CSV table of C-alpha atoms in Angstrom, one decimal:
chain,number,residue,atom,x,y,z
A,461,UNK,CA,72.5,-24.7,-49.9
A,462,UNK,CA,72.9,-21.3,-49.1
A,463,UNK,CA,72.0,-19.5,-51.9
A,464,UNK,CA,69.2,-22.1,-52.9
A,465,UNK,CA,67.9,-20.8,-49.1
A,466,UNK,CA,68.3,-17.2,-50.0
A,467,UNK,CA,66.7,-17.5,-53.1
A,468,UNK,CA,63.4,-19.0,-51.3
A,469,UNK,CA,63.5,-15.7,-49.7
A,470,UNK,CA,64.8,-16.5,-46.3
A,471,UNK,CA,67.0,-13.7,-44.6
A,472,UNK,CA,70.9,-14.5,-43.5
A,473,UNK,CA,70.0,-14.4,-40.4
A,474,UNK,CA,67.0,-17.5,-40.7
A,475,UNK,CA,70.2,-19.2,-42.8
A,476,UNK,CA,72.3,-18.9,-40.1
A,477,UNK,CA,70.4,-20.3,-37.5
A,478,UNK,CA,69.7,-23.3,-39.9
A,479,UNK,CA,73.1,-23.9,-40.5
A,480,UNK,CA,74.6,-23.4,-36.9
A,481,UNK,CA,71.3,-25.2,-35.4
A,482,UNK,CA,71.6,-28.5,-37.3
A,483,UNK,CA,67.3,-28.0,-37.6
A,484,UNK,CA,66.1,-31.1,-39.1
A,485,UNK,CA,64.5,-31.2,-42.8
A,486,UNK,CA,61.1,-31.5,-40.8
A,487,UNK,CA,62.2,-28.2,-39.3
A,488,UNK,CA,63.1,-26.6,-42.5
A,489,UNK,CA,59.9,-27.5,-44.1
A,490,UNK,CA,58.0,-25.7,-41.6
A,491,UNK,CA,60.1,-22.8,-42.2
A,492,UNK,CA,59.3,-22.7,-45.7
A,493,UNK,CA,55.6,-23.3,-45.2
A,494,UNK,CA,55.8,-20.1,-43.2
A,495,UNK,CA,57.7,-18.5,-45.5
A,496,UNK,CA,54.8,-19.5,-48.0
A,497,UNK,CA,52.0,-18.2,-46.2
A,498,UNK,CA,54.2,-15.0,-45.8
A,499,UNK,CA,54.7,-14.6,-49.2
A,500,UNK,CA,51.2,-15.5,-50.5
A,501,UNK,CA,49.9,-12.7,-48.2
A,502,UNK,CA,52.5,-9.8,-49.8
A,503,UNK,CA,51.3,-11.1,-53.2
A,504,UNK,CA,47.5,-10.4,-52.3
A,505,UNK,CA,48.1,-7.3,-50.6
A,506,UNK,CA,50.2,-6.2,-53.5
A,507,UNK,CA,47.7,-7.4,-56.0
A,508,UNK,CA,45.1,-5.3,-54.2
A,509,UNK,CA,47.2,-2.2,-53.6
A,510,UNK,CA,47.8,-3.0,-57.6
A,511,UNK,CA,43.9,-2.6,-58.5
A,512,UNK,CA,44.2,0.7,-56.3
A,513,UNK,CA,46.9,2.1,-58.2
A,514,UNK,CA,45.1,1.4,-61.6
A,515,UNK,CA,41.6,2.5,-60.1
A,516,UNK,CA,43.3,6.1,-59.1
A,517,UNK,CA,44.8,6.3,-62.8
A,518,UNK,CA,41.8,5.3,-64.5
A,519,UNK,CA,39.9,8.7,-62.5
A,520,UNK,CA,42.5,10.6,-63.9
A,521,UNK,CA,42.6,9.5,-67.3
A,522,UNK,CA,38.5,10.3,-66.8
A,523,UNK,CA,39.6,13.7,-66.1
A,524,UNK,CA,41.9,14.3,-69.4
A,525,UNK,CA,39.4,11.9,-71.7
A,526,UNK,CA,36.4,14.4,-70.9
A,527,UNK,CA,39.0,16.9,-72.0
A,528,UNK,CA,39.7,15.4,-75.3
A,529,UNK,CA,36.0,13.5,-76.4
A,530,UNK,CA,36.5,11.0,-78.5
A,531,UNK,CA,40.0,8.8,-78.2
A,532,UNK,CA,41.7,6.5,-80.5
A,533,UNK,CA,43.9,4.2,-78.6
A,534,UNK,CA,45.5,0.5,-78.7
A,535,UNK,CA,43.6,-1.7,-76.4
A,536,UNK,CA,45.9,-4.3,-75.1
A,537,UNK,CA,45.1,-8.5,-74.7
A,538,UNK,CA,44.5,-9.2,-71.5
A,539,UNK,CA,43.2,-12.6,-69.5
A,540,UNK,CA,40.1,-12.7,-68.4
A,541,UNK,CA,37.3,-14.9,-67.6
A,542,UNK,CA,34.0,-14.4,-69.4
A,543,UNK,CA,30.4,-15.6,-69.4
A,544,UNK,CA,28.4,-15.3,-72.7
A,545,UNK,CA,24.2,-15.2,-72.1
A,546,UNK,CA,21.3,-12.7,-73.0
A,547,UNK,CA,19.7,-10.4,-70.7
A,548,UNK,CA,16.1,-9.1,-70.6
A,549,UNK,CA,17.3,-5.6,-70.9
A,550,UNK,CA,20.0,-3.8,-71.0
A,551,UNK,CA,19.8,-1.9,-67.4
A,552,UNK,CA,19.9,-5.5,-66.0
A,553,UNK,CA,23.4,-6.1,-67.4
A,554,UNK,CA,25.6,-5.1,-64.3
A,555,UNK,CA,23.5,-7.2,-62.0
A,556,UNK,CA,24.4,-10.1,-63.6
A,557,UNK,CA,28.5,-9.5,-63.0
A,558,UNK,CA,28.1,-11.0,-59.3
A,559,UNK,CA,28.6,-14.5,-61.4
A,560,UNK,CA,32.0,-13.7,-62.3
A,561,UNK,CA,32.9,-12.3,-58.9
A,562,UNK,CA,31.3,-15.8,-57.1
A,563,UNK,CA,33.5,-17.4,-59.5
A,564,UNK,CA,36.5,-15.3,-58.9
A,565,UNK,CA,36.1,-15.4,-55.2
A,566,UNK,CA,35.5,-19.3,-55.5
A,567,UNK,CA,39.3,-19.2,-56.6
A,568,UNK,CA,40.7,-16.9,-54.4
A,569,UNK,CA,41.6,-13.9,-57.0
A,570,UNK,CA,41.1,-10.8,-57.3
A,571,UNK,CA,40.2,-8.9,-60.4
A,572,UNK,CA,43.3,-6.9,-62.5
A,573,UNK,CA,40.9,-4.3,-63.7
A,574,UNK,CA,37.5,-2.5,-64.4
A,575,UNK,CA,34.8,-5.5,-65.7
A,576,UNK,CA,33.6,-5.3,-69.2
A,577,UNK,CA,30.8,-5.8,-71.5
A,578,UNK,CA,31.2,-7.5,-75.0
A,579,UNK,CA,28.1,-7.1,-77.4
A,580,UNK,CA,27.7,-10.0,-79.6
A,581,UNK,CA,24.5,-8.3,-80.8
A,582,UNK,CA,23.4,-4.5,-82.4
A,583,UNK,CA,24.0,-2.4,-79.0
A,584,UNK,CA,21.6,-0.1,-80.3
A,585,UNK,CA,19.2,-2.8,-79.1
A,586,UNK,CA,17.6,-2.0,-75.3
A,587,UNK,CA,16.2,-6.1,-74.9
A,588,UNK,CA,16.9,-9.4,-75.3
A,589,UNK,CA,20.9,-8.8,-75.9
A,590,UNK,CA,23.8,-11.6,-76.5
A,591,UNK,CA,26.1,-10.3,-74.0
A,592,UNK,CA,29.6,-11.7,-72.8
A,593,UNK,CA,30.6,-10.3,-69.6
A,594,UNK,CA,34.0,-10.1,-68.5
A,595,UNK,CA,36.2,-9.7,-66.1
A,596,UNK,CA,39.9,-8.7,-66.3
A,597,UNK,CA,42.4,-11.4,-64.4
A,598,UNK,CA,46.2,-11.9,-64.1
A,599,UNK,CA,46.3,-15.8,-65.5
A,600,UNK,CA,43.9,-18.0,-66.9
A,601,UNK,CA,41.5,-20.1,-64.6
A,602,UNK,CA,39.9,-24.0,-65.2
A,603,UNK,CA,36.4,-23.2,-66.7
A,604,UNK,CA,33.2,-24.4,-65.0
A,605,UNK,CA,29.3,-23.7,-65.8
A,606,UNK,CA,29.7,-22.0,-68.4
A,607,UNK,CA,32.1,-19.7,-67.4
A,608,UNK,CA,35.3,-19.5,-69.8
A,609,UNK,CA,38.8,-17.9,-69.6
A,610,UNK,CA,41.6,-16.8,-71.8
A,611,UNK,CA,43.5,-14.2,-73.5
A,612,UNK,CA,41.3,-11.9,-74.8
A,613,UNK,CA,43.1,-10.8,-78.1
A,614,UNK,CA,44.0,-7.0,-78.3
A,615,UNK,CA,42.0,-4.3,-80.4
A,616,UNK,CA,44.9,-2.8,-82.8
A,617,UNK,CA,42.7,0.2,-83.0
A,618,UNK,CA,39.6,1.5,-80.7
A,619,UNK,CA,37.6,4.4,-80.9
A,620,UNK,CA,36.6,5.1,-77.2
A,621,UNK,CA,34.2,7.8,-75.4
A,622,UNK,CA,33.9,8.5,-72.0
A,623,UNK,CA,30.2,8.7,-70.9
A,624,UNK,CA,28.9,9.8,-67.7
A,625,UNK,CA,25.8,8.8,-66.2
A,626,UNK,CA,22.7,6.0,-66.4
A,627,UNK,CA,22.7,3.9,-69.1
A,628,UNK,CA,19.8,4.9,-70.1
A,629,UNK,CA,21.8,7.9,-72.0
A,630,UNK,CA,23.9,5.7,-73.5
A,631,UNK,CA,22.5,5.4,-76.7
A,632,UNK,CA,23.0,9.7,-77.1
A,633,UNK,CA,26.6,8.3,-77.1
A,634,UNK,CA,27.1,6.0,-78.8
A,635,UNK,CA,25.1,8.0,-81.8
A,636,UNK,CA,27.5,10.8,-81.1
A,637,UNK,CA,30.6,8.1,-81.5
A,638,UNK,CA,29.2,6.4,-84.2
A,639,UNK,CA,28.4,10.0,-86.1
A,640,UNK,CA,32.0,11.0,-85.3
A,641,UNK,CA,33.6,7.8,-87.2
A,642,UNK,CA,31.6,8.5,-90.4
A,643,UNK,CA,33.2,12.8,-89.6
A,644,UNK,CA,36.6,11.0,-89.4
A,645,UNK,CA,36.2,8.5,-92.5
A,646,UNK,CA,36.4,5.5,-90.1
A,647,UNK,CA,34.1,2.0,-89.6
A,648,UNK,CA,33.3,-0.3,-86.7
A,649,UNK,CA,34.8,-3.8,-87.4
A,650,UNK,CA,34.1,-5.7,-84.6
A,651,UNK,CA,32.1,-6.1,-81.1
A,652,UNK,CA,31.3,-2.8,-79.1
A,653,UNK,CA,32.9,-2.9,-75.7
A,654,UNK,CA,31.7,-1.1,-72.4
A,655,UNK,CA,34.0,-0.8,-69.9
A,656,UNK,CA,32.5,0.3,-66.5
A,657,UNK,CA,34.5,2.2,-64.7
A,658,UNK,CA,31.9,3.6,-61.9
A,659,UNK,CA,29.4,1.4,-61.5
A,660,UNK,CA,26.6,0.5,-58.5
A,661,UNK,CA,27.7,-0.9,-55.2
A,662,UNK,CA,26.9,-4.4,-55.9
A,663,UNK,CA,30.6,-5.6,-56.6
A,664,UNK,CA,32.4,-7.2,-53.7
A,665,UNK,CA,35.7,-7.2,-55.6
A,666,UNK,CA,36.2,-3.8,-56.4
A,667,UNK,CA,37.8,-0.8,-53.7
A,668,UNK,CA,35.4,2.0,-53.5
A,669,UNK,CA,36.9,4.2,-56.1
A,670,UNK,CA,34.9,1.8,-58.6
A,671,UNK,CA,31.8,2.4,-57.3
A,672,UNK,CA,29.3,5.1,-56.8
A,673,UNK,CA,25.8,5.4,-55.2
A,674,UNK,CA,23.4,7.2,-58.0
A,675,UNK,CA,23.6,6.3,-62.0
A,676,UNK,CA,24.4,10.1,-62.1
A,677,UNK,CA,28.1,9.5,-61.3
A,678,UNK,CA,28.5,6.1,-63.2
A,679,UNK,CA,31.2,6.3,-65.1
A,680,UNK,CA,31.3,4.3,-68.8
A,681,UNK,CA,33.7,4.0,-71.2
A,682,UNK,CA,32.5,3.1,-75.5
A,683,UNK,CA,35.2,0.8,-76.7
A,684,UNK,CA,34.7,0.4,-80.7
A,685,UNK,CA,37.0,-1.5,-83.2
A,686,UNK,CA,37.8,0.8,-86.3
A,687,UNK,CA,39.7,0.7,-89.5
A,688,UNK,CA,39.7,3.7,-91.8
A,689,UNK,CA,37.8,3.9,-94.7
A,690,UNK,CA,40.5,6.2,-96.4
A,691,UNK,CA,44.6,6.6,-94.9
A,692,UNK,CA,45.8,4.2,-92.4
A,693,UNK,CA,45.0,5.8,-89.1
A,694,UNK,CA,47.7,5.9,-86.0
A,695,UNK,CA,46.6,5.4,-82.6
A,696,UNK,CA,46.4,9.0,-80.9
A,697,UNK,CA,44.4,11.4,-79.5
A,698,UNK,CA,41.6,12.8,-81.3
A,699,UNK,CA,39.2,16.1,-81.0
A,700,UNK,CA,35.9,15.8,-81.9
């Protein structure tokens, strides 16, 4: 009994008490319903100091990635929860995220990492775009009006590009990506990603290092799936 106690997380001393106490089960239970709540609150506090962490890391990867342009990297699978419709236009995109945090904070969770934009259509388009949005989570959720979740599989190879600034510019970058894959003898091969990584103050969800008051300082990341046209190409850095 003691070690089934200590594994719950109780101290010696709390075992102690129970043994030399003769506490009733009732008692014990009551314990461990604190011990619960206890132990629910250090998981969300170190979920949230978690998201802080990767927030602080993610500015410093900024930092090196204006640096070295145009990155190819692994992107890993990750669970998320997603919602697939078209917007109007594509400046109306990050408005339409407060869905996924109602629904995340519907179920008490908090989100793993930056939210993300899959484009089911040509991103070169400005209106009328199929557009999942998602947001990074640690475990899948039970789906509900329309909003889905799972294990969003992992890009074996990604051609990414930091872009800073409105949206409005992204097009200039993404011609500059796309113009760098046909340089390097590489093609898309799947849906175009945008990661936000600054983005306006309209999230709830998200510490303040995510978010910033004028499009000037929004922070976006270009996701592309590649292969190589030519040579088998090895995740790495890359100069443009």
């Amino acid at each position: 009994q003691i070690m089934a106690l200590k594994d719950l997380g109780l101290t010696l001393e709390q075992i102690t008490n129970l043994l030399l106490d003769g506490v009733t089960e009732a008692e014990i239970q009551a314990m461990l319903r604190l011990q619960e709540v206890q132990l629910e609150r250090s998981v969300s506090e170190a979920q949230q100091q978690l998201l802080r962490v990767k927030a602080r890391l993610t500015l410093m990867r900024q930092k090196q990635a204006f640096r070295d342009d145009v990155v190819l990297k692994q992107i890993d699978a990750h669970y998320v929860v997603a919602w697939r419709q078209r917007v109007d236009h594509v400046d109306t995109i990050e408005q339409h995220f407060t869905v996924l945090d109602n629904f995340l904070e519907d179920h008490h969770m908090k989100p793993t990492g930056p939210c993300f934009a899959l484009f089911h259509d040509d991103r070169s388009k400005q209106t009328n775009l199929e557009v999942e949005l998602m947001t990074p989570i640690s475990h899948t959720l039970p789906e509900a009006d329309g909003i889905r979740s799972f294990k969003l599989a992992a890009l074996p190879l990604a051609a990414c590009l930091i872009h800073q600034g409105s949206y409005q510019s992204l097009a200039a970058s993404y011609a500059r990506l796309r113009n760098w894959l046909a340089r390097n003898h590489l093609q898309q091969v799947g849906a175009a990603r945008e990661v936000y990584l600054r983005f306006a103050d309209v999230a709830t969800l998200y510490p303040d290092v995510y978010l910033a008051q004028k499009t000037d300082d929004f922070v976006t990341e270009l996701q592309l799936p590649v292969q190589s046209t030519v040579l088998n190409v090895q995740a790495t850095h890359v100069h443009a």
